[in-house]
GROMACS .gro file of C-alpha atoms in nm:
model
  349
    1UNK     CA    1  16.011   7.738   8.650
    2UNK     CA    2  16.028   7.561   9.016
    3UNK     CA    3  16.028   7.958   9.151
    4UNK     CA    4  15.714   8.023   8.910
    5UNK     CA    5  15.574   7.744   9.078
    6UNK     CA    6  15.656   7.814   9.401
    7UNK     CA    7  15.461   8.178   9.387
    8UNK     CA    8  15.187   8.005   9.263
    9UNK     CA    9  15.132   7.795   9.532
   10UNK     CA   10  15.191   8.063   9.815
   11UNK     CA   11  14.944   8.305   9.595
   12UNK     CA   12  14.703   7.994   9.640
   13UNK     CA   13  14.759   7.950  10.029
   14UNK     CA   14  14.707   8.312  10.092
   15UNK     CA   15  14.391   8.334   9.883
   16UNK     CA   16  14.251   8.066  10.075
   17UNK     CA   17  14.301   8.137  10.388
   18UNK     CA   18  14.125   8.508  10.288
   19UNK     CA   19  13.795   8.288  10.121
   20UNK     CA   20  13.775   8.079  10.481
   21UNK     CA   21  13.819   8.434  10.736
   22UNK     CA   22  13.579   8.587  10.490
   23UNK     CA   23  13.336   8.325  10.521
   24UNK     CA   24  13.396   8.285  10.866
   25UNK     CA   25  13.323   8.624  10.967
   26UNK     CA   26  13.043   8.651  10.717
   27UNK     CA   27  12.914   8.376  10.910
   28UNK     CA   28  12.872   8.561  11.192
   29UNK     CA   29  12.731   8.891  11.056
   30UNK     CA   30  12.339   8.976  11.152
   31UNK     CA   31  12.230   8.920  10.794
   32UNK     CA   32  12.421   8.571  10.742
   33UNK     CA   33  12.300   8.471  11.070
   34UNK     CA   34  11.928   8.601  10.967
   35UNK     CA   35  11.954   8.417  10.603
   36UNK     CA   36  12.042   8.080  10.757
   37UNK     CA   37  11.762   8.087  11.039
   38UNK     CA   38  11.545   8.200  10.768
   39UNK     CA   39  11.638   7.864  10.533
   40UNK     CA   40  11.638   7.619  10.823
   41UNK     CA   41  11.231   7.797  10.915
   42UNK     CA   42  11.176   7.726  10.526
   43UNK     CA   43  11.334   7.321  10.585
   44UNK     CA   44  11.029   7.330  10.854
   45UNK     CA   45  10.778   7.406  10.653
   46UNK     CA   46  10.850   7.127  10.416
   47UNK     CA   47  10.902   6.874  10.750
   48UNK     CA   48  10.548   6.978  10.898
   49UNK     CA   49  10.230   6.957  10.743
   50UNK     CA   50  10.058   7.076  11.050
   51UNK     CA   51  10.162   7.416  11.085
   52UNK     CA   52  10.307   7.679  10.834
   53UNK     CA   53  10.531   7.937  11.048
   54UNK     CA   54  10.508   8.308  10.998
   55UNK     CA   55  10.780   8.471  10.896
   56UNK     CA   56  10.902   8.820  11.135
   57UNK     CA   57  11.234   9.033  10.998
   58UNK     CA   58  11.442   9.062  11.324
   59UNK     CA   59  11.437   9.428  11.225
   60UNK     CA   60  11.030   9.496  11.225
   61UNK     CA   61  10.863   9.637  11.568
   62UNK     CA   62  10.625   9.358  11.664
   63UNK     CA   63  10.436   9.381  11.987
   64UNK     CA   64  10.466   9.057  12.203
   65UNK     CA   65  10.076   9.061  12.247
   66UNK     CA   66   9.991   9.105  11.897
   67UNK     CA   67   9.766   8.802  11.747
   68UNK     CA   68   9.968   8.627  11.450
   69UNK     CA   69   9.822   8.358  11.252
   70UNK     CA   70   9.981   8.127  11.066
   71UNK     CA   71  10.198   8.197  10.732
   72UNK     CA   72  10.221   8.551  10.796
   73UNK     CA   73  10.506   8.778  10.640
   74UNK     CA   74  10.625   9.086  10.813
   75UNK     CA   75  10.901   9.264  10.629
   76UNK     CA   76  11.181   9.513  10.798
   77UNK     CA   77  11.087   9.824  10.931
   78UNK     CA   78  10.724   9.716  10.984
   79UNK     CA   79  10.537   9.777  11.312
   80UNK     CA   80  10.209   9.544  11.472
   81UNK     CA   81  10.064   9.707  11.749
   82UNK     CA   82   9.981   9.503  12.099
   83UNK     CA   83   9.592   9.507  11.961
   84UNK     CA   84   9.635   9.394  11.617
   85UNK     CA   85   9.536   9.070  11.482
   86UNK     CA   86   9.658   8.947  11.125
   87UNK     CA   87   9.492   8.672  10.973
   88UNK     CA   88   9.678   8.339  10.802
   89UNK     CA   89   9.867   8.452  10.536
   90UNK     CA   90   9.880   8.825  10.537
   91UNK     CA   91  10.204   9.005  10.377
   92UNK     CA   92  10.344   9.298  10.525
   93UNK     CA   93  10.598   9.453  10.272
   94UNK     CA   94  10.878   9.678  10.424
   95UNK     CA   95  10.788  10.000  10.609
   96UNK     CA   96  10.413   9.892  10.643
   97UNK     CA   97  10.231   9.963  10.969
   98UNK     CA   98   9.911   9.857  11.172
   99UNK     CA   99   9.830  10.080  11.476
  100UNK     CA  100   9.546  10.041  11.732
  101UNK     CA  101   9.278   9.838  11.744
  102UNK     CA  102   9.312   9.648  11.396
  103UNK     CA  103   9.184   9.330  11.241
  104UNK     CA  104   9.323   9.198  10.901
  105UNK     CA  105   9.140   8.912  10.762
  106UNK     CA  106   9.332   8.610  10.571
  107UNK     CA  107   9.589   8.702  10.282
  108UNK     CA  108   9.591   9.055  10.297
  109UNK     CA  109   9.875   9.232  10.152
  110UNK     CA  110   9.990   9.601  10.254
  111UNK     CA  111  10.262   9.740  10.005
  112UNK     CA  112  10.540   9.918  10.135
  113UNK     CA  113  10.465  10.241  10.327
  114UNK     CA  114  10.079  10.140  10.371
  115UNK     CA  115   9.962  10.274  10.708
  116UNK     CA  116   9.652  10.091  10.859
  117UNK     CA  117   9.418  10.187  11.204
  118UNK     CA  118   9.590  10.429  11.402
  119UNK     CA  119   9.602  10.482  11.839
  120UNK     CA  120   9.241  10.649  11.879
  121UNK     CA  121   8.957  10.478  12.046
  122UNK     CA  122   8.765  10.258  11.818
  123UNK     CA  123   8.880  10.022  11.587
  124UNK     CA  124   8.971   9.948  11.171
  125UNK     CA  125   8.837   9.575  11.082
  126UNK     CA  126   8.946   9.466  10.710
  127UNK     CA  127   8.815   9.106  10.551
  128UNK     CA  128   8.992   8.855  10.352
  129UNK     CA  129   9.233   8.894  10.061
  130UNK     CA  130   9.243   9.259  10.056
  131UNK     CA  131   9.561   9.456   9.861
  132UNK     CA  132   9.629   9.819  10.048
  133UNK     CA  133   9.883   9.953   9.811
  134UNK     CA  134  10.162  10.230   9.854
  135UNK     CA  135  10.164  10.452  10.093
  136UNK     CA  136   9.756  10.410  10.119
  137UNK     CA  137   9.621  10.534  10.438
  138UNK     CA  138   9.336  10.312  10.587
  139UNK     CA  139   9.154  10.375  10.924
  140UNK     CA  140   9.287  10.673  11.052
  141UNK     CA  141   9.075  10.980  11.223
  142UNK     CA  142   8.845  11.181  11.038
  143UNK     CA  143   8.818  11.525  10.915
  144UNK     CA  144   8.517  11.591  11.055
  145UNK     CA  145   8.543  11.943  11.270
  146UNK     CA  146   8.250  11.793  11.482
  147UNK     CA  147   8.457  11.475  11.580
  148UNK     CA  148   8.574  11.455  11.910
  149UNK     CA  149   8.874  11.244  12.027
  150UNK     CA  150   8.754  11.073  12.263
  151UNK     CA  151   8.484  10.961  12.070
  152UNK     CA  152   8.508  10.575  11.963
  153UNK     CA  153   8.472  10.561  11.555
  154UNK     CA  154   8.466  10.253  11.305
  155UNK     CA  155   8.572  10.140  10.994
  156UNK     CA  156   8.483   9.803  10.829
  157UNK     CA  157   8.629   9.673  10.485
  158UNK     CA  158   8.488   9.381  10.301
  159UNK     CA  159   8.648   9.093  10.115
  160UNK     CA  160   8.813   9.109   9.789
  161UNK     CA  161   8.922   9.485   9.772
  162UNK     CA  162   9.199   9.616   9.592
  163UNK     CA  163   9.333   9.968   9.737
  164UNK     CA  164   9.551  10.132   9.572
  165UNK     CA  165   9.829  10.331   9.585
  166UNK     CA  166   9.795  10.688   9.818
  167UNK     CA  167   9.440  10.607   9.923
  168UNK     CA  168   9.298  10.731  10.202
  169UNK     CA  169   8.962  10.586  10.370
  170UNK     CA  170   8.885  10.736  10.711
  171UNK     CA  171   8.705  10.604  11.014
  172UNK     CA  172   8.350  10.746  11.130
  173UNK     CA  173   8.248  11.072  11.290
  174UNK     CA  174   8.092  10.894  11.597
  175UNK     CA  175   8.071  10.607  11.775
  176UNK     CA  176   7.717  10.500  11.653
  177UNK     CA  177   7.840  10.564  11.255
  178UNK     CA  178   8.008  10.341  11.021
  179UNK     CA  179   8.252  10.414  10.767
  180UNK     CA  180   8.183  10.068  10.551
  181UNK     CA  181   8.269   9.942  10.205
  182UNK     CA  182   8.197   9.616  10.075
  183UNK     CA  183   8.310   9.353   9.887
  184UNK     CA  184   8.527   9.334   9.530
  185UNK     CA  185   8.578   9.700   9.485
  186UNK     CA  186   8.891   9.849   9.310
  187UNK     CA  187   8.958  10.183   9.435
  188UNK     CA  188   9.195  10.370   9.237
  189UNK     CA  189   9.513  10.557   9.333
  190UNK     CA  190   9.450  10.923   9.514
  191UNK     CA  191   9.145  10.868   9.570
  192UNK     CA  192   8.988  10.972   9.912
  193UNK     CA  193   8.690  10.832  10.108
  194UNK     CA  194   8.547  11.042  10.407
  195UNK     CA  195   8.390  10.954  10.710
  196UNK     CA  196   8.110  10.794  10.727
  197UNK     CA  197   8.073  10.667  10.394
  198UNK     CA  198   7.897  10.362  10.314
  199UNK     CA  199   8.032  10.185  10.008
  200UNK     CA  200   7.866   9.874   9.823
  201UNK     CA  201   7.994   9.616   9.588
  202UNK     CA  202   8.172   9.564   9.293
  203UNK     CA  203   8.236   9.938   9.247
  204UNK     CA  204   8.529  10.076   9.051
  205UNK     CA  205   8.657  10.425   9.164
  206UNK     CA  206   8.906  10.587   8.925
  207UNK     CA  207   9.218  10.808   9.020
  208UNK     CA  208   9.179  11.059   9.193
  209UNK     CA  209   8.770  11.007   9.284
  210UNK     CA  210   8.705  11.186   9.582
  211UNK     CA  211   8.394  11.135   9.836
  212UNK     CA  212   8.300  11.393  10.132
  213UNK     CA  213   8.151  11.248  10.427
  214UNK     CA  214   7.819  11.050  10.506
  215UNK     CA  215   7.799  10.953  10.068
  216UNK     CA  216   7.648  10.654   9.963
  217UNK     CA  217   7.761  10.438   9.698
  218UNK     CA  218   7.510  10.139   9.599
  219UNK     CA  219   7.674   9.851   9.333
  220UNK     CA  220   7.828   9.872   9.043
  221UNK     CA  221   7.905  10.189   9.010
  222UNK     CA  222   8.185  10.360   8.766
  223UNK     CA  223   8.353  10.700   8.857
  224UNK     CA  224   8.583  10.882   8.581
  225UNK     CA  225   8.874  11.030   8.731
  226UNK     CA  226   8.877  11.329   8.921
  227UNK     CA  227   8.522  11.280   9.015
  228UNK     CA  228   8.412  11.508   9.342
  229UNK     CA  229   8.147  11.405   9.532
  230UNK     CA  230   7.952  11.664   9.782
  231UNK     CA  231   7.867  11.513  10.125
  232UNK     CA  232   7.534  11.301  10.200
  233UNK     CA  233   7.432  11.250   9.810
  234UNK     CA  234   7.317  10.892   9.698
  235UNK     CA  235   7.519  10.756   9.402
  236UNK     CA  236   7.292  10.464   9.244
  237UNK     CA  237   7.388  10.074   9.132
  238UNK     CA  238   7.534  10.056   8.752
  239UNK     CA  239   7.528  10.472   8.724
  240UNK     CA  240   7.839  10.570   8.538
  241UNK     CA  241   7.993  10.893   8.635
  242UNK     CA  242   8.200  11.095   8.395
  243UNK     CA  243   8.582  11.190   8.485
  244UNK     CA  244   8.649  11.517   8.620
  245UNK     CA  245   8.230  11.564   8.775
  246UNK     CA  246   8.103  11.761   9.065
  247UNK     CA  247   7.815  11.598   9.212
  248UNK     CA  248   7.594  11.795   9.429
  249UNK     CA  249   7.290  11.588   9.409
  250UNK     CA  250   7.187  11.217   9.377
  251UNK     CA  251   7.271  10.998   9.125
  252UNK     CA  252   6.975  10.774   8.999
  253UNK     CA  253   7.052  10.427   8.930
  254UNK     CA  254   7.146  10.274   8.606
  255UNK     CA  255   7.180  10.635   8.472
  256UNK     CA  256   7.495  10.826   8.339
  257UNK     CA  257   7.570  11.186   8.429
  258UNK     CA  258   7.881  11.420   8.326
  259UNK     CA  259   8.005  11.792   8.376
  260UNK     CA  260   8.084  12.065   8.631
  261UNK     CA  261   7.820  12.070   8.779
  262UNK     CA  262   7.705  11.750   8.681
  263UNK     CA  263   7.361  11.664   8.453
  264UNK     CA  264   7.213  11.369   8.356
  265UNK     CA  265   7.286  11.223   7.983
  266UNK     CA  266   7.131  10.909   7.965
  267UNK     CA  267   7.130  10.624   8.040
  268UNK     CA  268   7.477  10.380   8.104
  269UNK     CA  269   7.453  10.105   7.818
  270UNK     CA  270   7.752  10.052   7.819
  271UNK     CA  271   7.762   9.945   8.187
  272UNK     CA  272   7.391   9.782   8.189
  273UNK     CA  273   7.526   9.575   7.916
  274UNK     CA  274   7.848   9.437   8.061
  275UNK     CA  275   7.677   9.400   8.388
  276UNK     CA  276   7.442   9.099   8.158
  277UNK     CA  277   7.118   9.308   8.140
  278UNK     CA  278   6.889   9.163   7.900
  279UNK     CA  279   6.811   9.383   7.561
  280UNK     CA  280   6.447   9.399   7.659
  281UNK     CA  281   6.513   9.508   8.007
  282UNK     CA  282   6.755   9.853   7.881
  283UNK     CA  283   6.477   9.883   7.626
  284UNK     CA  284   6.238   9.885   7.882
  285UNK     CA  285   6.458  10.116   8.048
  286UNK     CA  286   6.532  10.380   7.789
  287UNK     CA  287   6.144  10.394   7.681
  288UNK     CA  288   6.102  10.473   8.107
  289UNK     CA  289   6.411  10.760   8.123
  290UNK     CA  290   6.235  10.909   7.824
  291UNK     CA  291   5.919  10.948   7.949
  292UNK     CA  292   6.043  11.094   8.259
  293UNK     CA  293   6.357  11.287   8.190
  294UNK     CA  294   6.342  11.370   7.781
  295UNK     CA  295   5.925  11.476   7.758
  296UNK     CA  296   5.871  11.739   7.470
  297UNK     CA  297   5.547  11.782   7.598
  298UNK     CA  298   5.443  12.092   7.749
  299UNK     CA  299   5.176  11.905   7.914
  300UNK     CA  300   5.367  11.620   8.025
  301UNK     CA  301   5.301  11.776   8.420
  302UNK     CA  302   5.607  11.743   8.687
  303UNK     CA  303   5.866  11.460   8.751
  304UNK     CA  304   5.630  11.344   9.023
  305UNK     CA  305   5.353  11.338   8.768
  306UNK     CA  306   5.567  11.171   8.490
  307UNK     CA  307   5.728  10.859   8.748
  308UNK     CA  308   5.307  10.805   8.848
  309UNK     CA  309   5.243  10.773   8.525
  310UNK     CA  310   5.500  10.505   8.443
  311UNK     CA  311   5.423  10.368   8.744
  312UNK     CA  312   5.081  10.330   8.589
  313UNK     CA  313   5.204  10.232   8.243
  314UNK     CA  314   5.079   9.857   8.126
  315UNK     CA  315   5.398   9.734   8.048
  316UNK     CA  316   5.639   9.926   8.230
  317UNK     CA  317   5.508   9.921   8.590
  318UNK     CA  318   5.559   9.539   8.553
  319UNK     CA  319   5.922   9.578   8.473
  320UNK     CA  320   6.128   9.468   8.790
  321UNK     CA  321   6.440   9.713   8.668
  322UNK     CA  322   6.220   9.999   8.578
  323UNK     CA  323   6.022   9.996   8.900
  324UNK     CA  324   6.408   9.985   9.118
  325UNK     CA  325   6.491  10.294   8.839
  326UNK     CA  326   6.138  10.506   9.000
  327UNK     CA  327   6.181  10.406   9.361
  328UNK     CA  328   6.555  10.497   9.331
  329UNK     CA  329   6.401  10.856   9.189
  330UNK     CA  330   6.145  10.865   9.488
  331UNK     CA  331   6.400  10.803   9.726
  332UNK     CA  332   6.641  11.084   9.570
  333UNK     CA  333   6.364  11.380   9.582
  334UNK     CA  334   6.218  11.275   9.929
  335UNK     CA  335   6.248  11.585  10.178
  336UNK     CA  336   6.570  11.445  10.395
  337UNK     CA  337   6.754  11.397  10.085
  338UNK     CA  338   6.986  11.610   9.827
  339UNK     CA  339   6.732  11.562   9.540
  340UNK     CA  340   6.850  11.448   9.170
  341UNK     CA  341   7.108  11.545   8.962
  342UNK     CA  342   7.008  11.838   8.708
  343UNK     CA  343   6.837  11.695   8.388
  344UNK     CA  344   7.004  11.797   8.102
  345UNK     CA  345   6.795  12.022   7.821
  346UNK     CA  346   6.802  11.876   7.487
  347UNK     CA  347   6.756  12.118   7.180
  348UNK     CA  348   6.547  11.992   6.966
  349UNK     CA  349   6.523  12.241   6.718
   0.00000   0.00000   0.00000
């Protein structure tokens, strides 16, 4: 019994003198060291109300002269170039980068692996409380054959974005373009945006959606998946866009086209009526697309004809949607411009 004892004891001496060089030496390890900093940064923050420290992983690349604000988050294996500025707030999650000349506004996020700006001459400025997902690609140089390197070029993001996952948005062609999109836009994984694109608001681009350079995108506007879109067309506010169209032409607003090569098929109730248009306003609106795009008449005369005479009509004319619906058509068929989507030929047999 006393020898029992006796081994006990002497297990229990050795075991703690193991638990206190194990400690000690963990103690002393980077990460231990890093973990402990990290807490007594975190007793800080709860001992000053002034300031909110950011928070850098000893094992990110961040250049001495880059501007931090306050609250910011950089994870390991990040890099902030010498000409970045982050706003208050922002998160970079592992293996994120910002190159060059780049501005993040306040709270922006970049998931792990986004890669934002890049080295050439211009610069990549992105708003407040923007989400860049995985592995998205913001700011980089175009594709444009005609761009030269030396060339400055521009990108500018809005507020309220979410970016997903893969995305790639490019800077412009030249230095006096733009590559812009607004505010409150969700922009699906895969999808691409060229140079020189100019992007509105409150658009939602599904996977996949694809834009060529100089393509404008008004508000509102839906794409289906797999949506390509040819350079310089004109996609209109609240038109819907099916999944898996080709667009070679404009897009008129409020209206809904679909296929290959796609045609117009009507207009986008669905989307007018989420968006809180009035019933008498799409009524207005259908009666208008029918008299210009669904006319049985043989003597109904050309599109030109047919918008004049809506134009014209009593009721219609006065019709603040319906006259944004023609001038959006005028616009589209003007010499300098792509011209409208094909109109779809109804049997009516």
């Amino acid at each position: 019994m006393l020898e029992s004892k006796a081994t006990m004891a002497g297990w229990l001496l050795k075991a703690r003198r193991r638990c206190r060089f194990s400690l000690s030496s963990a103690l002393h390890h980077r990460r231990f060291i890093f973990f402990f900093s990290h807490v007594a940064e975190r007793e800080h923050v709860h001992t000053s109300t002034l300031t909110k420290p950011s928070f850098i992983h000893p094992n990110a690349a961040v250049h001495p002269d880059a501007l931090i604000g306050q609250g910011v988050s950089i994870g390991p294996f990040c890099s902030v170039s010498s000409s970045a500025k982050l706003g208050n707030g922002c998160r970079l999650y592992p293996g994120s980068h910002v190159s060059g000349r780049t501005e993040l506004g306040d709270n922006c996020t970049l998931m792990t692996g986004a890669v934002v700006g890049d080295d050439y001459p211009g610069c990549t400025v992105i708003g407040s409380n923007n989400s860049i997902g995985y592995h998205a690609v913001i700011g980089v140089k175009c594709q444009d054959m005609k761009h030269k390197p030396e060339d400055e070029c521009f990108l500018e993001i809005g507020d309220n974005n979410d970016i997903r996952e893969h995305t790639s948005i490019h800077r412009s062609s030249k230095s006096t373009y733009r590559t812009v999109i607004g505010n409150g836009n969700l922009i699906m994984g895969s999808c691409h945006i060229a140079h020189d694109c100019k992007i509105g608001n409150n658009n939602i681009f599904a996977n996949n959606t694809l834009l060529a350079g100089h393509v404008e995108v008004e508000d509102y506007v839906h794409t289906g998946g797999g949506t390509a879109v040819h350079q310089f067309c004109h996609l209109g506010s609240y038109s819907f866009l099916g999944g898996g169209s080709v667009l070679t032409q404009d897009v008129p607003k409020y209206v809904m086209v679909a296929g290959e090569r796609a045609e117009l098929r009507g207009l986008n109730l669905v989307g007018l009526t989420r968006c809180g248009f009035s019933t008498a306003e799409i009524r207005n609106l259908r009666t208008a697309y029918r008299k210009i795009f669904m006319s049985f008449d043989a003597n109904a005369g050309s599109l030109e004809e047919r918008i004049a005479e809506v134009e014209l009509h009593e009721e219609l004319g006065h019709v603040p949607a319906v006259r944004a619906m023609l001038q959006s058509i005028r616009n589209s068929i003007a010499e300098n411009r792509r011209g409208i989507c094909r109109i779809r030929h109804w049997n009516v047999s």
